[in-house]
Tab-separated table of C-alpha atoms in Angstrom:
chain	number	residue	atom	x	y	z
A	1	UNK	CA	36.611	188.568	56.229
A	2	UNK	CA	39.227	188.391	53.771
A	3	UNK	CA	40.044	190.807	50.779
A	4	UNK	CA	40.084	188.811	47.608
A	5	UNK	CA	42.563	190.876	44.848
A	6	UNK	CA	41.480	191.341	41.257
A	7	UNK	CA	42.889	192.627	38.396
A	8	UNK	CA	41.293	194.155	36.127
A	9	UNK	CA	42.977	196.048	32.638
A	10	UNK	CA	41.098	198.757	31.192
A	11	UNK	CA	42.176	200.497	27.888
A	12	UNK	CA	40.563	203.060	25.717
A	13	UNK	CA	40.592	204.235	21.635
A	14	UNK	CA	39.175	207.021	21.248
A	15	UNK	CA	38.806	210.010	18.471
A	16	UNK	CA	38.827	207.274	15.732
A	17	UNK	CA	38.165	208.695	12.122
A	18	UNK	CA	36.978	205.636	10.367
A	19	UNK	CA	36.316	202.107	12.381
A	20	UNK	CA	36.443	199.066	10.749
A	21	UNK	CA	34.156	196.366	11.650
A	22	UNK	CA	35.477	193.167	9.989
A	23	UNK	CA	32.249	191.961	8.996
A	24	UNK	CA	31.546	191.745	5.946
A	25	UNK	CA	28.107	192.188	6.268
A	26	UNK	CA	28.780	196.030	7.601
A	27	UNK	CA	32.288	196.647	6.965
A	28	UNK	CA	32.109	199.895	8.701
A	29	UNK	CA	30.779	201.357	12.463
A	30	UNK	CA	29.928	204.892	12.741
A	31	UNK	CA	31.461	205.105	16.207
A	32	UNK	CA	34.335	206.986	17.531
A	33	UNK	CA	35.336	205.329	20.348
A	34	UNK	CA	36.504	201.384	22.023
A	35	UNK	CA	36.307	200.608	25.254
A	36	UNK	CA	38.261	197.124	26.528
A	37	UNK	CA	38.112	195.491	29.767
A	38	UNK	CA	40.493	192.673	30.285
A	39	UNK	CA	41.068	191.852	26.646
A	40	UNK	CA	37.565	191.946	25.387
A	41	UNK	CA	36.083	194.605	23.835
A	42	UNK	CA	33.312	196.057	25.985
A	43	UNK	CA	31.786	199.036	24.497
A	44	UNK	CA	31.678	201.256	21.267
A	45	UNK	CA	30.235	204.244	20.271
A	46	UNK	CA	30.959	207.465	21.033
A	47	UNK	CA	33.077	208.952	24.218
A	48	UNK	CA	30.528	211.418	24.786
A	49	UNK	CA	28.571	208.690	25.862
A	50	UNK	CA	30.894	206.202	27.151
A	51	UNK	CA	33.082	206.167	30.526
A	52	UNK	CA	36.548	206.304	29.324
A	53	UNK	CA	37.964	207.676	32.306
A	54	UNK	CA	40.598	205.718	34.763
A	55	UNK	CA	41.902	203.478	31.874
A	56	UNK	CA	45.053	201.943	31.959
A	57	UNK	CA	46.315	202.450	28.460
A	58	UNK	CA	44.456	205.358	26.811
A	59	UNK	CA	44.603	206.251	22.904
A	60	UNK	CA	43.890	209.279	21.227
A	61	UNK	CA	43.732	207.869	17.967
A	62	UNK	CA	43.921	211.349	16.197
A	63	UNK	CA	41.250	210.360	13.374
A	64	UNK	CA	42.980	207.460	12.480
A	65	UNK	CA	41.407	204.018	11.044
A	66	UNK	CA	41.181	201.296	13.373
A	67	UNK	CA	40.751	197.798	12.253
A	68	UNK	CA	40.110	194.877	13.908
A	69	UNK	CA	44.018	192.552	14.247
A	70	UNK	CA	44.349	190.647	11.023
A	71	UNK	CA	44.920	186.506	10.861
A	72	UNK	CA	46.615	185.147	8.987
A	73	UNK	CA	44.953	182.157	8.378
A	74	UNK	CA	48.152	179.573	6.874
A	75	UNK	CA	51.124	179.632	8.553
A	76	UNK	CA	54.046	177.131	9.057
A	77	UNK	CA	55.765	177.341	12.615
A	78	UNK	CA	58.155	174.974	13.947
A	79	UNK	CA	58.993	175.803	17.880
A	80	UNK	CA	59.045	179.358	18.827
A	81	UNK	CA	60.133	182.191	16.046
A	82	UNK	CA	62.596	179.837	14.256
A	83	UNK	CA	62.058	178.607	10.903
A	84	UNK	CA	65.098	176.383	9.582
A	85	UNK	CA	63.227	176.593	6.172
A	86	UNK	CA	63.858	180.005	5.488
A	87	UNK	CA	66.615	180.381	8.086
A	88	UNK	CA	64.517	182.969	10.037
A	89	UNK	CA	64.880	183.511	13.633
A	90	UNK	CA	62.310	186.525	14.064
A	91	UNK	CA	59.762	185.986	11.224
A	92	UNK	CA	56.337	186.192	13.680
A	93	UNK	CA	57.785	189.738	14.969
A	94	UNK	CA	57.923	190.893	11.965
A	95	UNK	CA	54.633	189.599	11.137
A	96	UNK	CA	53.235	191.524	14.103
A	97	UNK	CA	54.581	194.926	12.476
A	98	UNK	CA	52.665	194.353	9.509
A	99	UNK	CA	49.514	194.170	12.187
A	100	UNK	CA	49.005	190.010	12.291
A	101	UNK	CA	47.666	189.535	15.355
A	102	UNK	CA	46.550	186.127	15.184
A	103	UNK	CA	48.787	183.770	12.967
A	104	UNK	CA	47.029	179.474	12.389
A	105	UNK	CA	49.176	176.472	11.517
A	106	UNK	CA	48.448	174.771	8.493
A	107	UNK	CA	51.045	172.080	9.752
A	108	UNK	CA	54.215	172.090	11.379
A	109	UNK	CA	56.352	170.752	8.159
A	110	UNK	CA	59.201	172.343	8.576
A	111	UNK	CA	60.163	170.950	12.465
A	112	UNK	CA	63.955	168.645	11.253
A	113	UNK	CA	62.777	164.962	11.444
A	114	UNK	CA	58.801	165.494	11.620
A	115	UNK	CA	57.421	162.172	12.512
A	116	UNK	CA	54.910	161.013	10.453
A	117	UNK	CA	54.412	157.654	12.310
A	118	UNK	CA	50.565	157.452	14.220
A	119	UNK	CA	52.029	158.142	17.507
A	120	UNK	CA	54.829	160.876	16.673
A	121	UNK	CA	52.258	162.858	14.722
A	122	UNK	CA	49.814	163.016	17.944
A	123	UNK	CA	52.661	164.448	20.106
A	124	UNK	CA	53.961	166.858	17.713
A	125	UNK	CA	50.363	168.382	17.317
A	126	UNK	CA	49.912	168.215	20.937
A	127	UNK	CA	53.799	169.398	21.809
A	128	UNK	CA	52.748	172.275	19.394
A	129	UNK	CA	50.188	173.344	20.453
A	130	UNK	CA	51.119	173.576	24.104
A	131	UNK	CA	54.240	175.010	23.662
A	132	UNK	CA	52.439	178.200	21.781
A	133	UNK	CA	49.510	178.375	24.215
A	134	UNK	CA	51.952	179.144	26.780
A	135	UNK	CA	54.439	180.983	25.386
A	136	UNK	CA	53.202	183.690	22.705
A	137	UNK	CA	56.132	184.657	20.667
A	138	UNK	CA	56.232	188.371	20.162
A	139	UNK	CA	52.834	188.769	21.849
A	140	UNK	CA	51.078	186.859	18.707
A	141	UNK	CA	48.202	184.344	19.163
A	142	UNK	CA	49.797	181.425	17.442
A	143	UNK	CA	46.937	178.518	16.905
A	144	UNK	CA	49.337	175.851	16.182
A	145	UNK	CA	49.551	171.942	17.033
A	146	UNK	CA	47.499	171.080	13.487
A	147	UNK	CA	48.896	167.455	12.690
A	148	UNK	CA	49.015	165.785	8.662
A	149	UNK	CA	46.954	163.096	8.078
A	150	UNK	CA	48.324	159.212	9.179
A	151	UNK	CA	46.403	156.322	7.413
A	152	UNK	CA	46.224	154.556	10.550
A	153	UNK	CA	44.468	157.462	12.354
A	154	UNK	CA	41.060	156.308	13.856
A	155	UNK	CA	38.128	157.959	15.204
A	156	UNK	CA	39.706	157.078	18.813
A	157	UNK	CA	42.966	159.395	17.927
A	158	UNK	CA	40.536	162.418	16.284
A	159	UNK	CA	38.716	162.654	19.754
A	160	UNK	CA	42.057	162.277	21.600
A	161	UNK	CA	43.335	165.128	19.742
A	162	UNK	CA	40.414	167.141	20.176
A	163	UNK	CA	40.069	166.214	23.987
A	164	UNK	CA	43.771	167.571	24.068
A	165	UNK	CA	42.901	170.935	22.157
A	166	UNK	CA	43.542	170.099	18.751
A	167	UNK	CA	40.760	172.019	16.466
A	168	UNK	CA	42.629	172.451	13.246
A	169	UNK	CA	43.865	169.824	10.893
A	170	UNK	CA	47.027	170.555	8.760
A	171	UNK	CA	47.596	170.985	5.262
A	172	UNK	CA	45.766	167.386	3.436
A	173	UNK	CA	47.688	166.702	0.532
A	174	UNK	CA	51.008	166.665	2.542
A	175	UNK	CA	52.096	164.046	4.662
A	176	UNK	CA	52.005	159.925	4.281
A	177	UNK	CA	48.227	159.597	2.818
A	178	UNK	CA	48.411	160.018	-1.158
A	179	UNK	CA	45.217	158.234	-1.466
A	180	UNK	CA	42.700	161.034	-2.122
A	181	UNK	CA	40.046	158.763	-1.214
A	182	UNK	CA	41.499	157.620	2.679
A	183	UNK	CA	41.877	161.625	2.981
A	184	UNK	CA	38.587	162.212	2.287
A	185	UNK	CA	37.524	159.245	5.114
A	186	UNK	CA	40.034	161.124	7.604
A	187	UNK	CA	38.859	164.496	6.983
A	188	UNK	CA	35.069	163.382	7.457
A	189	UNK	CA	36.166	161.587	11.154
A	190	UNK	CA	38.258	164.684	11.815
A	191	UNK	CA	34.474	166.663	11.058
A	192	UNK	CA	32.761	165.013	13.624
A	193	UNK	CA	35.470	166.041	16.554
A	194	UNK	CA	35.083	169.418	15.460
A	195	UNK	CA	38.207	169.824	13.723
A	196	UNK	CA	38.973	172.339	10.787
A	197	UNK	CA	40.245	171.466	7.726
A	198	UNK	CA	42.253	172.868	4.726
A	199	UNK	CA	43.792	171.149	2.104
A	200	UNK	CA	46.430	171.981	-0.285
A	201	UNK	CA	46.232	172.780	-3.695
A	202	UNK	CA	47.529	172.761	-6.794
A	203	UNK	CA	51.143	171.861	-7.666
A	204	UNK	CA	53.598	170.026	-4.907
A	205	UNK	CA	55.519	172.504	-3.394
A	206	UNK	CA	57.924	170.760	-0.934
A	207	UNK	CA	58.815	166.582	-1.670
A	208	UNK	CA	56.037	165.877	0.927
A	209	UNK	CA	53.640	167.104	-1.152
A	210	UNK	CA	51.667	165.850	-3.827
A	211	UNK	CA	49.761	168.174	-7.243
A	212	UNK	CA	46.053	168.303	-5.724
A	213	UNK	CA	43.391	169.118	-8.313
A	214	UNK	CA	40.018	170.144	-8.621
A	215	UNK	CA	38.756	166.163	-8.338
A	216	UNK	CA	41.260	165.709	-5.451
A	217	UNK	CA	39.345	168.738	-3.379
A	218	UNK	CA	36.156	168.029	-4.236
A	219	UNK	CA	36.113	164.592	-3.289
A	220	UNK	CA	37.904	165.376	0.018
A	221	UNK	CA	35.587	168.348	0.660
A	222	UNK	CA	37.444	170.687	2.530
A	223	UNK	CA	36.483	173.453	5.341
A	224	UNK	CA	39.609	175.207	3.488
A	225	UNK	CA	40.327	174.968	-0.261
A	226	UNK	CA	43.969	176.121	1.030
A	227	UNK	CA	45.912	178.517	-1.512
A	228	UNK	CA	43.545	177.771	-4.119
A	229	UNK	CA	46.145	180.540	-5.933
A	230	UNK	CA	49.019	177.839	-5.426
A	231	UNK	CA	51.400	176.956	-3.240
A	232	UNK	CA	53.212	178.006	-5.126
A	233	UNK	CA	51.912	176.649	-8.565
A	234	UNK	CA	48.402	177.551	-9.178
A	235	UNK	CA	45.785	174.997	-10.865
A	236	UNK	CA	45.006	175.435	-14.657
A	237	UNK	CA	41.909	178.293	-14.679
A	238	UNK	CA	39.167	176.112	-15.477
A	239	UNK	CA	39.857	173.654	-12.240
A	240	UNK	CA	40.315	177.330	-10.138
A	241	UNK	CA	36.485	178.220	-11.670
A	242	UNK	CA	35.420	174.732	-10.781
A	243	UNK	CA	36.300	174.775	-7.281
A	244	UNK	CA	34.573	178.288	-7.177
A	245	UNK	CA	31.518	177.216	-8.390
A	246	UNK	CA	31.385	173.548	-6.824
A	247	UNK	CA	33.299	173.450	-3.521
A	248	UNK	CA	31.395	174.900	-0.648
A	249	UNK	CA	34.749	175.246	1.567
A	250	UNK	CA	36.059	178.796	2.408
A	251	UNK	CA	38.626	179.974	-0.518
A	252	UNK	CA	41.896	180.692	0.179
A	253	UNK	CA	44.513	183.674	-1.316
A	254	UNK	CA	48.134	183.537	-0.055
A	255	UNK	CA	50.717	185.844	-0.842
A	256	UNK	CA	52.901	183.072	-1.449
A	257	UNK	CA	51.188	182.036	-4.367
A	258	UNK	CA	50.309	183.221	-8.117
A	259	UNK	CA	49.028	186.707	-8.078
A	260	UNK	CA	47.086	186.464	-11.121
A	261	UNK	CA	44.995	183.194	-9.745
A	262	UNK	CA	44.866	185.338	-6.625
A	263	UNK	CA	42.661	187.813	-8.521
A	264	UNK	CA	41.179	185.218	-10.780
A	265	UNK	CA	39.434	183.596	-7.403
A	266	UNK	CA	38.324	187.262	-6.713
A	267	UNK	CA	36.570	187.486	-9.560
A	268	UNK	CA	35.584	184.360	-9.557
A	269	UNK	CA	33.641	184.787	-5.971
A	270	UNK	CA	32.548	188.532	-7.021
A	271	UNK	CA	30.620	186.737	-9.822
A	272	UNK	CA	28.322	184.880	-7.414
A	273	UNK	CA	27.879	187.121	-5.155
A	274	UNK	CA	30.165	185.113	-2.592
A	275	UNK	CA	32.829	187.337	-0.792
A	276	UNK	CA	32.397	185.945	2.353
A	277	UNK	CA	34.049	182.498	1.538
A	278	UNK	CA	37.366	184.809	0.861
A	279	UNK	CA	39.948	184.286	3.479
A	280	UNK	CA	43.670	185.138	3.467
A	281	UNK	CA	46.860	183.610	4.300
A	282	UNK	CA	50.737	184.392	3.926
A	283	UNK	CA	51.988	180.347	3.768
A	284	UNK	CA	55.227	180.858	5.207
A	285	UNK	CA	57.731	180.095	6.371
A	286	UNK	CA	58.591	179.205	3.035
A	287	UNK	CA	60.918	178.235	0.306
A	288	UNK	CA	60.108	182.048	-0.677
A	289	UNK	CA	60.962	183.568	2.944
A	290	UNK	CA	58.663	185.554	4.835
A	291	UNK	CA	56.753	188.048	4.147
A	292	UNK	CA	56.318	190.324	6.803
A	293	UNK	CA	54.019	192.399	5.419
A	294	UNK	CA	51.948	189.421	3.232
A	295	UNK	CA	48.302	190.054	4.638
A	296	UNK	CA	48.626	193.491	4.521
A	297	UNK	CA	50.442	193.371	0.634
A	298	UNK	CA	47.237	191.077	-0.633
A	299	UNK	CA	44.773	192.948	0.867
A	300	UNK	CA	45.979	195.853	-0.769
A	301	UNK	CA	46.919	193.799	-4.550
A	302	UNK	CA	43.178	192.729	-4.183
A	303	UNK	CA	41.560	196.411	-3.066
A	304	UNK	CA	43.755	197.988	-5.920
A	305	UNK	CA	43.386	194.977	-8.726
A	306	UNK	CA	40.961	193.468	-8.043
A	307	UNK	CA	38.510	196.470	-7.474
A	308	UNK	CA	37.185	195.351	-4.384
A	309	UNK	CA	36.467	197.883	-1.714
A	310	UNK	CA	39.574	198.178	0.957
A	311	UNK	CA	36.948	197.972	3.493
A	312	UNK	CA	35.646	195.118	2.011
A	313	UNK	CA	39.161	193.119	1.480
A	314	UNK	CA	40.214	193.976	5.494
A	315	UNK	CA	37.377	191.736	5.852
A	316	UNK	CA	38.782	188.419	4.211
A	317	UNK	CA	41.630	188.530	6.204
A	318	UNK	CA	39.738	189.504	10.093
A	319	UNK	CA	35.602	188.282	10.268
A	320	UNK	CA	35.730	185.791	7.665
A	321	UNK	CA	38.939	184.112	8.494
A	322	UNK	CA	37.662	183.845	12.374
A	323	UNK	CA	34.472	182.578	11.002
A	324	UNK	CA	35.992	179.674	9.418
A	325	UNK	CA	38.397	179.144	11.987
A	326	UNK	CA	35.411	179.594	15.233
A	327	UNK	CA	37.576	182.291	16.693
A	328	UNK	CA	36.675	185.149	18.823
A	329	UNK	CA	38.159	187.468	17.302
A	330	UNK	CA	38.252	189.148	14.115
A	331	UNK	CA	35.765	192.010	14.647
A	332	UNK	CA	34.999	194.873	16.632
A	333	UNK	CA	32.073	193.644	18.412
A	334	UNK	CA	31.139	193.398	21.816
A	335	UNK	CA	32.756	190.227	23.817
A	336	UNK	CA	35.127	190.393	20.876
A	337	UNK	CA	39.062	189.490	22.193
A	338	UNK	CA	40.324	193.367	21.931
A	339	UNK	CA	42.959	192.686	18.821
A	340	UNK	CA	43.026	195.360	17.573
A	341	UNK	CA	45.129	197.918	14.778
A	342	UNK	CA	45.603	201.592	14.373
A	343	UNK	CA	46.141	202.599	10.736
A	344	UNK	CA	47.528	205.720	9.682
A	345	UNK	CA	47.873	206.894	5.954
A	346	UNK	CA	51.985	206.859	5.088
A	347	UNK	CA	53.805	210.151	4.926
A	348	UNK	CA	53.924	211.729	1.670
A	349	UNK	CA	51.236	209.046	-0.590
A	350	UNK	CA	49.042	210.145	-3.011
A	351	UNK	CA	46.062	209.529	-0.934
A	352	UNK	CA	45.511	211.170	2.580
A	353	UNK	CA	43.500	208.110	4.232
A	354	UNK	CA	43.990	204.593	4.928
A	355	UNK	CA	40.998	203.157	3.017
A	356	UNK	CA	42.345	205.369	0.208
A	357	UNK	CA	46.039	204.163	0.061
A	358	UNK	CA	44.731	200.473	0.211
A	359	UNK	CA	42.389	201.242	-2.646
A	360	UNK	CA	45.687	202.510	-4.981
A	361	UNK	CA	47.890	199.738	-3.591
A	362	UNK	CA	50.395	201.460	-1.358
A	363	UNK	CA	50.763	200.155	2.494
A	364	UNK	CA	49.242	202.030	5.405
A	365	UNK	CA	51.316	202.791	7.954
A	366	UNK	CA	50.920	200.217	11.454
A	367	UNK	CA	51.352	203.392	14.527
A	368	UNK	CA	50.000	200.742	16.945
A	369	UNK	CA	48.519	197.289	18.012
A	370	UNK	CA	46.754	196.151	20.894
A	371	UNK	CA	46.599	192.292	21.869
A	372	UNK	CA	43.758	191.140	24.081
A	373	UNK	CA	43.353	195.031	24.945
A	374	UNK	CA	47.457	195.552	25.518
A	375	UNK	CA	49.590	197.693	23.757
A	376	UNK	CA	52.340	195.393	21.886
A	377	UNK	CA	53.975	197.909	19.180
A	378	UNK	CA	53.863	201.995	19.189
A	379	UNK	CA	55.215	201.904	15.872
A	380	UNK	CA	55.594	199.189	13.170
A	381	UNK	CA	59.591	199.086	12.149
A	382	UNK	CA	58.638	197.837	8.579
A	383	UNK	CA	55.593	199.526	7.423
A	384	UNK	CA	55.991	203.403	6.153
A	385	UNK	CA	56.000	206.297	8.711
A	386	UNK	CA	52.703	207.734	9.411
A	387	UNK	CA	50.865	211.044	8.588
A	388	UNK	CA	49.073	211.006	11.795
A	389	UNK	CA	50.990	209.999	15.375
A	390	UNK	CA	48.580	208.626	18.015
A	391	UNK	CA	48.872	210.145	21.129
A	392	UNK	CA	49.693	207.087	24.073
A	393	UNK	CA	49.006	207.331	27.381
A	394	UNK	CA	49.818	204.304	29.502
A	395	UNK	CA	49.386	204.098	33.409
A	396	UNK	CA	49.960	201.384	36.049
A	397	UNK	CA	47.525	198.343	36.512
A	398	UNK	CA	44.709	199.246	38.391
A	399	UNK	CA	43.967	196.711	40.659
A	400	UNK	CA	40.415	195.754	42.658
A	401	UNK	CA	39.563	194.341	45.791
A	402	UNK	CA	36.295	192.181	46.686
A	403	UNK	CA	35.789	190.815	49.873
A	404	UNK	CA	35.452	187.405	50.455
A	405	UNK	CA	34.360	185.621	53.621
């Protein structure tokens, strides 16, 4: 009889002050505790109750606020963590120290000589894809390989792609198709293979792109009404309020974009009752750089500005991005992938919790993140230093054995 190894990761949270669903339906648990076997989230409650013995990474999370990892739902990769656009060599670890866990490609634009012929366009998005599937730069879950639209794409290439892994279109709007009407066809046969899409909006940002308005979305009828706060030049108000009130696609705030549109949507969306179709994104690499701590700066600019309950705005940029986007991930749930954030208050604010220094606008302070249940940062290098210090306990792998005949 042979002995058949297995390995098997176990890591703990425990002592949690406030835990942060990501749904937006109950933006809070009353639980203390997380319990993660091999990178999904297996129990929560309350370690009085739960096993949390024998773990392999155990944290005492010293009343601290734990969030599920944030996503950043529009991103721009090339190959790897360079980005000849902004001259960046290191932009997605620095994303990970603002507590991005999951970054999604809204196109690969800025690769030097992008093909935009049929065939070049299929093995970028494929070439993409698999080169961040097997390597994860920093640690991060990059969902890239999301190819612009071709106008001799058919039905045949959309279930190629998707056969090959491709769920996510890029940006519409940029690219070789200027004919609203031929996106609109494409986006539809895209639909059917079970492909995302998100468009862009608003004024052209790089030569490649063309001004998309209200008419242009609608017709097209997005998944994504991409930076509907501009990209960087934001729509006139009463084509924002229009696409509010008419598009049924998910709305998306970048941080690259017009702040005051940003919180124009918000209120826009508050007004019917429709905070759910909120989702947030960064958009860079960019001609503006990168902002490493984007996600994290909006949801704050929204909780403070925009009135909206921090634990409320945490929840545009974790549950209702990964609804969108079919992800598992994005809340604290059971059979969840364990991404997940510890949040301390920063040393010296004017407001002792994290939900609280959100709410006036200043940045909590990142003291840790876990990736499918692993530790990948003890402390963020570019958020503020923390009140509270989790205590960190890692030990080897424990490994299993099952016998086999």
């Amino acid at each position: 009889m042979k002995q058949k190894k297995m390995t098997t990761y176990k890591s703990v949270i425990h002592n949690i002050g406030t835990l942060l669903s990501g749904d937006i339906k109950r933006p809070t648990i009353d639980a203390d505790t997380i319990v993660c076997h091999d990178g999904f989230i297996s129990h929560i409650g309350f370690s009085k109750n739960l096993d949390i013995s024998s773990a392999d990474l155990e944290i005492d999370a010293k009343q601290a606020t734990v969030m599920p990892g944030l996503i950043d739902n529009h991103t721009h990769p090339t190959f790897g963590e360079y980005s000849p656009r902004s001259g960046n060599h290191d932009w997605i670890w620095h994303c990970l120290q603002g507590g991005v866990t999951t970054a999604i490609s809204a196109g690969e634009v800025h690769v030097p000589g992008l093909p935009t012929d049929r065939a070049g366009i299929k093995a970028m998005a494929i070439a993409a894809q698999r080169s961040f599937a097997n390597a994860r730069p920093s640690g991060i879950k990059m969902l890239a390989g999301s190819p612009l639209l071709n106008e001799e794409l058919t039905d045949e290439d959309f279930s190629e792609l998707a056969a090959e892994g491709i769920k996510h279109l890029g940006e519409v709007g940029i690219g070789p198709v200027k004919s609203t009407r031929k996106a609109a066809e494409l986006v539809s046969m895209a639909r059917k293979h079970g492909m995302t899409s998100i468009t862009h909006t608003g004024g052209p940002s790089i030569p490649a792109s063309k001004r998309m308005s209200a008419d242009d979305i609608l017709e097209i009828a997005p998944d994504i009404v991409g930076h509907i706060n501009g990209g960087y030049t934001a729509l006139p108000r009463d084509q924002i309020r229009c696409l509010c009130e008419a598009c049924l696609g998910a709305l998306e705030i970048v941080h690259n974009g017009n702040e005051f549109a940003a919180l124009l949507t918000l209120n826009y969306a508050k007004e019917m009752g429709q905070l759910d179709r909120i989702v947030l994104g960064t958009d860079a690499p960019a001609g503006c750089g990168v902002p490493a701590l984007g996600i994290l700066r909006t949801i704050a600019l929204l909780s403070s500005f925009g009135d909206i309950a921090p634990e409320i705005a945490v929840c545009f940029a974790t549950g209702n991005t990964a609804r969108v986007r079919k992800l598992n991930s994005g809340l604290v749930d059971v059979g969840k992938e364990a991404d997940l954030v510890i949040f301390s208050a920063p040393l010296g604010g004017a407001e002792k919790t994290v939900l609280g220094s959100l709410k006036i606008g200043d940045l909590p302070s990142v003291t840790s993140v876990l990736i499918d249940g692993k530790l990948m940062i003890r402390q963020s290098k570019n958020t503020p230093p923390p009140e509270t210090t989790p205590s960190i306990v890692e030990q080897r792998q424990h490994t299993m054995y099952s016998s086999s005949a």
